mmCIF file of C-alpha atoms in Angstrom:
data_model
loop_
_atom_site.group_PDB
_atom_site.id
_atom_site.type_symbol
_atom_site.label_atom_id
_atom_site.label_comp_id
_atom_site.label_asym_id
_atom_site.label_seq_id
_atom_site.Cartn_x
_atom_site.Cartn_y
_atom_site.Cartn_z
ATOM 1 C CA UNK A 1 15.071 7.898 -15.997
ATOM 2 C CA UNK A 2 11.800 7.345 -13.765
ATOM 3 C CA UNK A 3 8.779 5.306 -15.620
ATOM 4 C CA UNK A 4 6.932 8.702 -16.656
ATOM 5 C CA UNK A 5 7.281 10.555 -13.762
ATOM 6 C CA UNK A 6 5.032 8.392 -11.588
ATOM 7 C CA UNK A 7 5.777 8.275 -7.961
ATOM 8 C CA UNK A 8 7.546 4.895 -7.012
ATOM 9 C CA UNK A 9 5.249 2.095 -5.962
ATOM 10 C CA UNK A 10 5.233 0.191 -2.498
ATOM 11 C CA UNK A 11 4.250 -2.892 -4.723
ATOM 12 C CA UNK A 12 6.497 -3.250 -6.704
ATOM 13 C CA UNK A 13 9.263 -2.853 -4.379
ATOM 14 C CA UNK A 14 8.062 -5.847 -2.433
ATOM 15 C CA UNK A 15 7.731 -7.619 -5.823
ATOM 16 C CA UNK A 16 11.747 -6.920 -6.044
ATOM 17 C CA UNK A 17 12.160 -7.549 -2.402
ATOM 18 C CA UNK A 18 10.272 -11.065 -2.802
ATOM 19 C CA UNK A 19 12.303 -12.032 -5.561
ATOM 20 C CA UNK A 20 15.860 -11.048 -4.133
ATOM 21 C CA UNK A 21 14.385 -13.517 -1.926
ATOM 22 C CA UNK A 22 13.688 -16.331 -3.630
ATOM 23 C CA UNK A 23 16.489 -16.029 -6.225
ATOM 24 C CA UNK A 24 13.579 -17.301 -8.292
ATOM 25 C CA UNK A 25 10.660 -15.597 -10.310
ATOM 26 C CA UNK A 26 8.400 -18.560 -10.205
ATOM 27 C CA UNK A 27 9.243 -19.490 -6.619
ATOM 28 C CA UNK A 28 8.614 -15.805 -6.298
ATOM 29 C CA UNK A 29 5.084 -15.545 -8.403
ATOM 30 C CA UNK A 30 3.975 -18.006 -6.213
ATOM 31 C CA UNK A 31 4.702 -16.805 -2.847
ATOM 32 C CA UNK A 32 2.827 -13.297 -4.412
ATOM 33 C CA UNK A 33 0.086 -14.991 -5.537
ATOM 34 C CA UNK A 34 0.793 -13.648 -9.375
ATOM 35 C CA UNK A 35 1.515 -14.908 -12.993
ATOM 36 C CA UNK A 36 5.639 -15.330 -13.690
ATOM 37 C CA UNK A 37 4.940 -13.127 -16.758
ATOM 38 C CA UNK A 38 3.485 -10.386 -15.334
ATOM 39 C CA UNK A 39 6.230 -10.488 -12.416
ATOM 40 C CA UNK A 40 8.603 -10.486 -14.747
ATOM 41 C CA UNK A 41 7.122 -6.711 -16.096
ATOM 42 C CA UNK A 42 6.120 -5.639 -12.997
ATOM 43 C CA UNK A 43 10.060 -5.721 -11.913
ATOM 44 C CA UNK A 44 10.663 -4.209 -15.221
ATOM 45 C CA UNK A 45 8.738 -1.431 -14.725
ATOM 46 C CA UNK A 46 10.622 -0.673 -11.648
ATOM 47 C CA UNK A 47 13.839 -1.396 -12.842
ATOM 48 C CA UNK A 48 12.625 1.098 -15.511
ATOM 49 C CA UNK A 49 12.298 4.068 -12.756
ATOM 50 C CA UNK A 50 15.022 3.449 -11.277
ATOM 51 C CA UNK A 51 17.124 3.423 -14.656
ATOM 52 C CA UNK A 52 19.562 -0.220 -13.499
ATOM 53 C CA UNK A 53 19.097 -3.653 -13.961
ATOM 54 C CA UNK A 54 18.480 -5.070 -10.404
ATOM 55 C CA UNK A 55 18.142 -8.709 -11.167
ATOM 56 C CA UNK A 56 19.970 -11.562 -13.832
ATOM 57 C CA UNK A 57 18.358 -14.228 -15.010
ATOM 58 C CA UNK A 58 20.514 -17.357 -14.643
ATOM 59 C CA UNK A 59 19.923 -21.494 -15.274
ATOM 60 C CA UNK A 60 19.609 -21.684 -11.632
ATOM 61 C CA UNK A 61 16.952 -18.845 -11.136
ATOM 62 C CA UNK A 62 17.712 -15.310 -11.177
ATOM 63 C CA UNK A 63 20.852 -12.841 -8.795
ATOM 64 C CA UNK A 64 21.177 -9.913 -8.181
ATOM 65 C CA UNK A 65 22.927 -7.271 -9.698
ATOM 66 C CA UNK A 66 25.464 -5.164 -8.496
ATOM 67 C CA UNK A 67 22.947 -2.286 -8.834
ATOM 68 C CA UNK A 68 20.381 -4.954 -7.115
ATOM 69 C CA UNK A 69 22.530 -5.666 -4.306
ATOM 70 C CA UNK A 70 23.137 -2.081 -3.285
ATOM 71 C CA UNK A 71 19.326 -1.635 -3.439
ATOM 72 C CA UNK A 72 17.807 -4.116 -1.810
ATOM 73 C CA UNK A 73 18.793 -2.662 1.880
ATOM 74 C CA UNK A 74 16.976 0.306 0.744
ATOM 75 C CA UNK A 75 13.795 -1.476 -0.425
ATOM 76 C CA UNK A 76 13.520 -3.350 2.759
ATOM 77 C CA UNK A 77 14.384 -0.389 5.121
ATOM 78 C CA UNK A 78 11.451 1.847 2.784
ATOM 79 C CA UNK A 79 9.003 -1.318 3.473
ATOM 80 C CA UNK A 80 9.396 -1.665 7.349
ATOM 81 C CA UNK A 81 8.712 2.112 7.538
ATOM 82 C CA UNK A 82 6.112 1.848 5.480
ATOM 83 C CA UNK A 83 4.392 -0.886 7.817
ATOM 84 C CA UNK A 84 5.322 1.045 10.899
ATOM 85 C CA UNK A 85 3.306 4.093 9.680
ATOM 86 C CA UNK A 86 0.440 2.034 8.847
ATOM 87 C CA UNK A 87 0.278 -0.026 12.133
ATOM 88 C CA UNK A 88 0.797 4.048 13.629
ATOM 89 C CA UNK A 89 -2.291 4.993 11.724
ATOM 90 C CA UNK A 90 -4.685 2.471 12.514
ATOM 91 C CA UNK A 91 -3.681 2.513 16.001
ATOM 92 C CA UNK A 92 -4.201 6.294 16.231
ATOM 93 C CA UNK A 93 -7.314 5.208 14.330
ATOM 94 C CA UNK A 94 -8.414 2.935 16.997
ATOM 95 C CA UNK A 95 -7.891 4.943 19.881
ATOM 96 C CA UNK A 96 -9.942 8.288 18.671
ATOM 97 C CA UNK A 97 -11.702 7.344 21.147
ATOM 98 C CA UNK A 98 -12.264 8.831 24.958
ATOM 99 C CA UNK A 99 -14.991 8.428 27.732
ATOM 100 C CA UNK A 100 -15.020 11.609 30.056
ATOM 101 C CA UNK A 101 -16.442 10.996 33.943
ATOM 102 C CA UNK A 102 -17.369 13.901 35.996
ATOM 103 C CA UNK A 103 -19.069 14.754 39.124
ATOM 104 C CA UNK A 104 -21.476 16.362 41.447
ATOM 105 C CA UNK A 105 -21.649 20.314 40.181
ATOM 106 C CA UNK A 106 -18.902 19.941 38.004
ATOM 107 C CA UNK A 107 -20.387 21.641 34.237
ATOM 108 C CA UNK A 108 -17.582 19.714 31.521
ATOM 109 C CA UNK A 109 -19.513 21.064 28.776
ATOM 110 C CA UNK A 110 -16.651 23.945 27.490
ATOM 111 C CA UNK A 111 -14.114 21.108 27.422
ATOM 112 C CA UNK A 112 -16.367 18.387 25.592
ATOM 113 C CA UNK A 113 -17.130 21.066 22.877
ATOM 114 C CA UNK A 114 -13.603 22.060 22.292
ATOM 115 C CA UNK A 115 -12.598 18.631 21.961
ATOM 116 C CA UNK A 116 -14.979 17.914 19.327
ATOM 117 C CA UNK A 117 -13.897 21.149 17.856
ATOM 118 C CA UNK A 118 -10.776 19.962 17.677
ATOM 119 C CA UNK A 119 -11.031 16.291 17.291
ATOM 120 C CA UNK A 120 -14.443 16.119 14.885
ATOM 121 C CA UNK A 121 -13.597 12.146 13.821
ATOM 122 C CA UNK A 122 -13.041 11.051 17.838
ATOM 123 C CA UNK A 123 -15.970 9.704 19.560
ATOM 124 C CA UNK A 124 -16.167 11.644 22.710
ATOM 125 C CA UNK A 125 -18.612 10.587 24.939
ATOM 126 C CA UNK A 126 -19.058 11.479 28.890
ATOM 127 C CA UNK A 127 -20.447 9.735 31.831
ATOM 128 C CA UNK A 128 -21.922 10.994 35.006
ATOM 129 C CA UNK A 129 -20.722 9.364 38.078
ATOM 130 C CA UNK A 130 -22.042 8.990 41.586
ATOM 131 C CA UNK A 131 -20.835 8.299 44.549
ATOM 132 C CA UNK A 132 -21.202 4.758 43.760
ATOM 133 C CA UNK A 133 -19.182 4.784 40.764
ATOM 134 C CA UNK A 134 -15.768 5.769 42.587
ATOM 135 C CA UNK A 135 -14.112 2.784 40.451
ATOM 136 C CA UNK A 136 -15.327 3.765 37.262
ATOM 137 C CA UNK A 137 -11.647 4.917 36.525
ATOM 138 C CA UNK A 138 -10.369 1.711 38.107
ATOM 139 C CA UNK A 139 -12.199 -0.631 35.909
ATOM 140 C CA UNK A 140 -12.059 1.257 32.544
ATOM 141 C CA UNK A 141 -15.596 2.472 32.383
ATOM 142 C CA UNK A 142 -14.577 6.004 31.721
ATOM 143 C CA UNK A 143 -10.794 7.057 30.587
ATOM 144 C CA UNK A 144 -10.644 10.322 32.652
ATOM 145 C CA UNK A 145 -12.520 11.891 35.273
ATOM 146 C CA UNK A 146 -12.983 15.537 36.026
ATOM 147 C CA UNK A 147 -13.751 15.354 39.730
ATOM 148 C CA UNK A 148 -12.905 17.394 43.092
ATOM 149 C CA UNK A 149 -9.743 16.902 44.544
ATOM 150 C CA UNK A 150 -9.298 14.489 46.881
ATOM 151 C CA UNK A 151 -10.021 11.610 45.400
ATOM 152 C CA UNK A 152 -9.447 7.853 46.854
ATOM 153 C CA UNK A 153 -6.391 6.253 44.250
ATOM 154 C CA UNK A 154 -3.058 6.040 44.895
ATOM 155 C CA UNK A 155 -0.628 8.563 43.519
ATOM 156 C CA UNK A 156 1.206 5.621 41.988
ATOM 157 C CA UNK A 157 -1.648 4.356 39.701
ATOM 158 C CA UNK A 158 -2.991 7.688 38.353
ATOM 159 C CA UNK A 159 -1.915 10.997 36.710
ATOM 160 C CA UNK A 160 -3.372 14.147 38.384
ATOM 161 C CA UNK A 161 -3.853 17.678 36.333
ATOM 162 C CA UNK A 162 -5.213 20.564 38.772
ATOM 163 C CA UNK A 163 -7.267 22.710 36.791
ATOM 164 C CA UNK A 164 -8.360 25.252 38.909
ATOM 165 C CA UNK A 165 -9.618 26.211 42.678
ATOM 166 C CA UNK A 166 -12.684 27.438 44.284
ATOM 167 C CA UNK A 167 -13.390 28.591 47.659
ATOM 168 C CA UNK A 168 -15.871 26.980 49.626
ATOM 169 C CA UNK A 169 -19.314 27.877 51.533
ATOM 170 C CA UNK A 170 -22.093 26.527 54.198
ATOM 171 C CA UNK A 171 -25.235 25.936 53.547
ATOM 172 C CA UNK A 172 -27.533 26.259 56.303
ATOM 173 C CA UNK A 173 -31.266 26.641 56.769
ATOM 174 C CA UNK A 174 -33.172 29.920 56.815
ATOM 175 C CA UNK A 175 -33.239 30.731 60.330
ATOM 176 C CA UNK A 176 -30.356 28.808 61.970
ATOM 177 C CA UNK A 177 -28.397 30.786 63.982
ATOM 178 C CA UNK A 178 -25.129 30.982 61.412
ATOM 179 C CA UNK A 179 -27.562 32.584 58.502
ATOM 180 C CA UNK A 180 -27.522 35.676 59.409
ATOM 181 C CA UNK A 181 -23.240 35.843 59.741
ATOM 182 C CA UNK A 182 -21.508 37.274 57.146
ATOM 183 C CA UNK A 183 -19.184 34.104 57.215
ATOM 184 C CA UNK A 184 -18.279 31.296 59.602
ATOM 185 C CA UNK A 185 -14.514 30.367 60.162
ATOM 186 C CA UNK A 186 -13.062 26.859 59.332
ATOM 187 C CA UNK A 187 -12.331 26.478 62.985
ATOM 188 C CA UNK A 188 -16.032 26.886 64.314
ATOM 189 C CA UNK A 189 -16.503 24.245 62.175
ATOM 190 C CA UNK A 190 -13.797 21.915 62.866
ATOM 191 C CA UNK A 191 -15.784 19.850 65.582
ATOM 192 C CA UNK A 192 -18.576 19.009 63.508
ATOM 193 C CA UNK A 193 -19.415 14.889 62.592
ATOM 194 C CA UNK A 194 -19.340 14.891 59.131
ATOM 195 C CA UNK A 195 -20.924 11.666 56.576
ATOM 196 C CA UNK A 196 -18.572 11.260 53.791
ATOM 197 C CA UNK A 197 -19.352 10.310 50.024
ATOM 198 C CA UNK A 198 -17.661 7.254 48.753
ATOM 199 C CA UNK A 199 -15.070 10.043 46.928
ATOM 200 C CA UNK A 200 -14.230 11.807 49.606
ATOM 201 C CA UNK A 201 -10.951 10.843 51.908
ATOM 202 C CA UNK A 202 -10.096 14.084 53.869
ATOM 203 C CA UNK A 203 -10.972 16.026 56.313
ATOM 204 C CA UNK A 204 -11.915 18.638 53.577
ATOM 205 C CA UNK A 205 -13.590 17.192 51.011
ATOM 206 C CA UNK A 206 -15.568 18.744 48.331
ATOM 207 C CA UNK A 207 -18.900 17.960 49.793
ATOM 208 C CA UNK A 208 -19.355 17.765 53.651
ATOM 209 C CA UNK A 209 -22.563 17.178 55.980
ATOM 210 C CA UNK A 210 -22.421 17.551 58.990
ATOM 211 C CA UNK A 211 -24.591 16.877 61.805
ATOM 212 C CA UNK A 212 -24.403 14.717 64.549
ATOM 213 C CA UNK A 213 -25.677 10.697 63.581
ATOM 214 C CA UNK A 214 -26.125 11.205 59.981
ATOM 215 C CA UNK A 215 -25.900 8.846 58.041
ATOM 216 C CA UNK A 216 -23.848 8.570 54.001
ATOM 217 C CA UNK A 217 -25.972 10.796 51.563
ATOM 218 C CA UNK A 218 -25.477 9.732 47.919
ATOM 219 C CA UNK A 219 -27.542 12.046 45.994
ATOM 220 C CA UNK A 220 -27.084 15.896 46.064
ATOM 221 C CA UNK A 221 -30.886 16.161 46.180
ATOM 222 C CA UNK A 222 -30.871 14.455 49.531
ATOM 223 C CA UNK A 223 -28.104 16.399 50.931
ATOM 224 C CA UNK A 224 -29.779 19.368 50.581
ATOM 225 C CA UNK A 225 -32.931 17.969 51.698
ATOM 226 C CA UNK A 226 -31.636 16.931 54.965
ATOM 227 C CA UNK A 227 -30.211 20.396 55.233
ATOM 228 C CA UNK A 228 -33.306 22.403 54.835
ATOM 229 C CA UNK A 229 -35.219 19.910 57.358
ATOM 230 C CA UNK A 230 -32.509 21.482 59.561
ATOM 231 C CA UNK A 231 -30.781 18.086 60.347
ATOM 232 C CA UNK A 232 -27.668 18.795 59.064
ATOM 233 C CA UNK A 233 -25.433 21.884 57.517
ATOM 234 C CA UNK A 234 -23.356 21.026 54.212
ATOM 235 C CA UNK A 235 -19.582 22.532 53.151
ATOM 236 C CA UNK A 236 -19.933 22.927 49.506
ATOM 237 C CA UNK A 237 -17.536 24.737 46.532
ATOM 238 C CA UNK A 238 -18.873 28.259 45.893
ATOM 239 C CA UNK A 239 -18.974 27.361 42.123
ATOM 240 C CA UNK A 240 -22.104 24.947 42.988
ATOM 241 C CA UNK A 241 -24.736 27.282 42.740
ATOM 242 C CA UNK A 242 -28.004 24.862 43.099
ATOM 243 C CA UNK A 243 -28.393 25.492 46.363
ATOM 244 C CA UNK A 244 -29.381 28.587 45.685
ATOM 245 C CA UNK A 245 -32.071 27.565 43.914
ATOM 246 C CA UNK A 246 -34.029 26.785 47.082
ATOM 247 C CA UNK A 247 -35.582 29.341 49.215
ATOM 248 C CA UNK A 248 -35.248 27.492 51.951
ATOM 249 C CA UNK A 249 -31.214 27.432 52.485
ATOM 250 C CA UNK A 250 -28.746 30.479 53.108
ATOM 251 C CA UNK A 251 -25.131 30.142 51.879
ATOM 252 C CA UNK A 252 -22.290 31.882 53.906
ATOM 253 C CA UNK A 253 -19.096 32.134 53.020
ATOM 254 C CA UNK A 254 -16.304 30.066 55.241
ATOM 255 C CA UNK A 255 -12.882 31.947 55.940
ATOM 256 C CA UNK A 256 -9.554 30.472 56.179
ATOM 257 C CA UNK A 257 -10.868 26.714 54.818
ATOM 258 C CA UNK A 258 -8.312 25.488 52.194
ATOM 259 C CA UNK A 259 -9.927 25.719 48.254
ATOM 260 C CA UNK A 260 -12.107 22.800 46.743
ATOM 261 C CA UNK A 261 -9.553 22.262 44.081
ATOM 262 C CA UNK A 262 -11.135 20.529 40.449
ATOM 263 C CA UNK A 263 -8.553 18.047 38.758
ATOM 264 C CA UNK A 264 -8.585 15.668 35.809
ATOM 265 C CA UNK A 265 -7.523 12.485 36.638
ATOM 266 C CA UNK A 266 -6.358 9.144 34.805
ATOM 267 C CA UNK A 267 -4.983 6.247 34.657
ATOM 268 C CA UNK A 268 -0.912 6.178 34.944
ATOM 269 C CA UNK A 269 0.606 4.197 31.704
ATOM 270 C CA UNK A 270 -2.426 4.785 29.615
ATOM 271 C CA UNK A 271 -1.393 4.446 25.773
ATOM 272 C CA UNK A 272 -4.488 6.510 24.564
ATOM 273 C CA UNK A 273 -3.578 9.474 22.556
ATOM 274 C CA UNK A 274 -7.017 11.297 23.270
ATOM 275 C CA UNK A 275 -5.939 11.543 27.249
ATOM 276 C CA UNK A 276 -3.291 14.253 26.271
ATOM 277 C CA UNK A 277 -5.558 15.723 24.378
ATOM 278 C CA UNK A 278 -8.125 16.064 26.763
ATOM 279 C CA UNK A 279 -5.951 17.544 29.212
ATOM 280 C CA UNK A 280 -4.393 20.214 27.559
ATOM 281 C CA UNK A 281 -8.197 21.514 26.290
ATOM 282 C CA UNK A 282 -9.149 21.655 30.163
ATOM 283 C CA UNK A 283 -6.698 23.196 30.897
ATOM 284 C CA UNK A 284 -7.318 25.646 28.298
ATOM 285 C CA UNK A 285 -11.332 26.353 28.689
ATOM 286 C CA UNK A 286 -12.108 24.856 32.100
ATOM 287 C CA UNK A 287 -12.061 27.775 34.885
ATOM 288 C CA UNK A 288 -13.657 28.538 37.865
ATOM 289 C CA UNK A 289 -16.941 30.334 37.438
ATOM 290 C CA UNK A 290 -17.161 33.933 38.309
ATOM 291 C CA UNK A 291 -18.739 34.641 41.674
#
């Protein structure tokens, strides 16, 4: 019969683990850092629940039992899992944790609420990146980034999630002579000098000026600036919609030019539960925005 019901105690199975050890309560009390007496009861009580005598008391120190011998393989096997789901806990614990890059246009706002929805003890912070920051991903400053496909990594150091597509636009100033089209074709396009971001790779990128002799733009404000000045035209998603906040720019839609595609990306091998997490909620709420 159990000691009154009461659930059985880690402690004092190491107590009888310790022992079995030592073959030796006071050898034993000391390694614990206890009194011999109240070793001695402590093993008692457990004997008690479990209804055997585990241990003997002999001149030579203490053995065990039959009934001890048959349970010690238990008690060691109940300890080790025990320690494994701590060291699981506190490493869960530790890595509640997850800083979110994005770029350009790109709203993450959906995804960052439904993660703390779901997640409300994680710290979930997020980090605007520029053109600048292309190794933010590289160098651990941010644990995933929610950027427009492509993207300069290697396929071999990074995990890629599409999320969704978009199709793209120009941007143009009021009275150039593609404003007044109903839509331009990638081809007409195709000869154009373009200045890339640090992000972009590809012929298509997510964010193209072109113009003949223009230099790298970093900030979106300046893009657009040098577009209205009528220096330059820009390719841009459809979804980024500040461009229509200036009076001074038309947008026309481009036929036949492959989709700005939106991905979250991160690093391949990464141990952090919150990664997984993150992915399968932007998957979930992130979408293109209606047109």
């Amino acid at each position: 019969m159990n000691d009154l019901g009461q659930d059985l105690e880690l402690r004092l199975v190491r107590y009888f683990t310790v022992v079995a050890a030592h073959q030796h309560f006071g050898r034993a009390a000391a390694d614990l850092h206890v009194a011999q007496p109240a070793l001695s009861r402590q093993i008692q009580r457990l004997e008690k629940y479990l209804g055997v005598r585990l241990l003997d008391r002999i001149p030579q120190g203490t053995r065990l039992t039959p009934a001890g011998q048959s349970s010690l393989p238990w008690a060691q096997a109940l300890l080790q899992t025990a320690r494994q789901a701590e060291l699981a806990v506190r490493e869960q614990a530790e890595t509640r944790r997850i800083a979110i890059g994005y770029v350009e246009d790109l709203v993450i706002t959906a995804v960052v609420r439904e993660m703390r929805r779901r997640y409300p003890d994680a710290e979930i912070a997020t980090r605007y990146l520029s053109c600048r920051d292309v190794g933010a991903l590289s160098d651990k400053r941010v644990d995933a980034l929610i950027a427009r496909a492509p993207l300069p990594f290697a396929a071999d150091d990074v995990f890629t999630t599409p999320l969704y597509e978009e199709p793209r636009m120009l941007a143009v100033p009021r009275g150039h002579p593609l404003a007044a089209r109903a839509s331009v074709t990638a081809e007409e396009l195709a000869s154009e000098e373009a200045a890339p971001c640090a992000f972009e790779t590809a012929d298509w990128t997510s964010y193209r000026i072109l113009g003949a002799g223009v230099p790298p733009i970093e900030t979106y404000e300046d893009k657009l600036e040098l577009v209205a000045s009528g220096r330059a035209i820009a390719v841009l998603p459809v979804g980024d919609r500040r461009s229509s906040l200036r009076p001074d720019l038309v947008t026309v839609p481009i036929e036949d030019a492959p989709p700005s595609q939106v991905v979250l990306v991160s690093r391949k091998g990464d141990p952090n539960p919150m990664i997984r997490n993150l992915r399968l909620a932007a998957k979930t709420v992130l979408t293109a925005p209606a047109a």
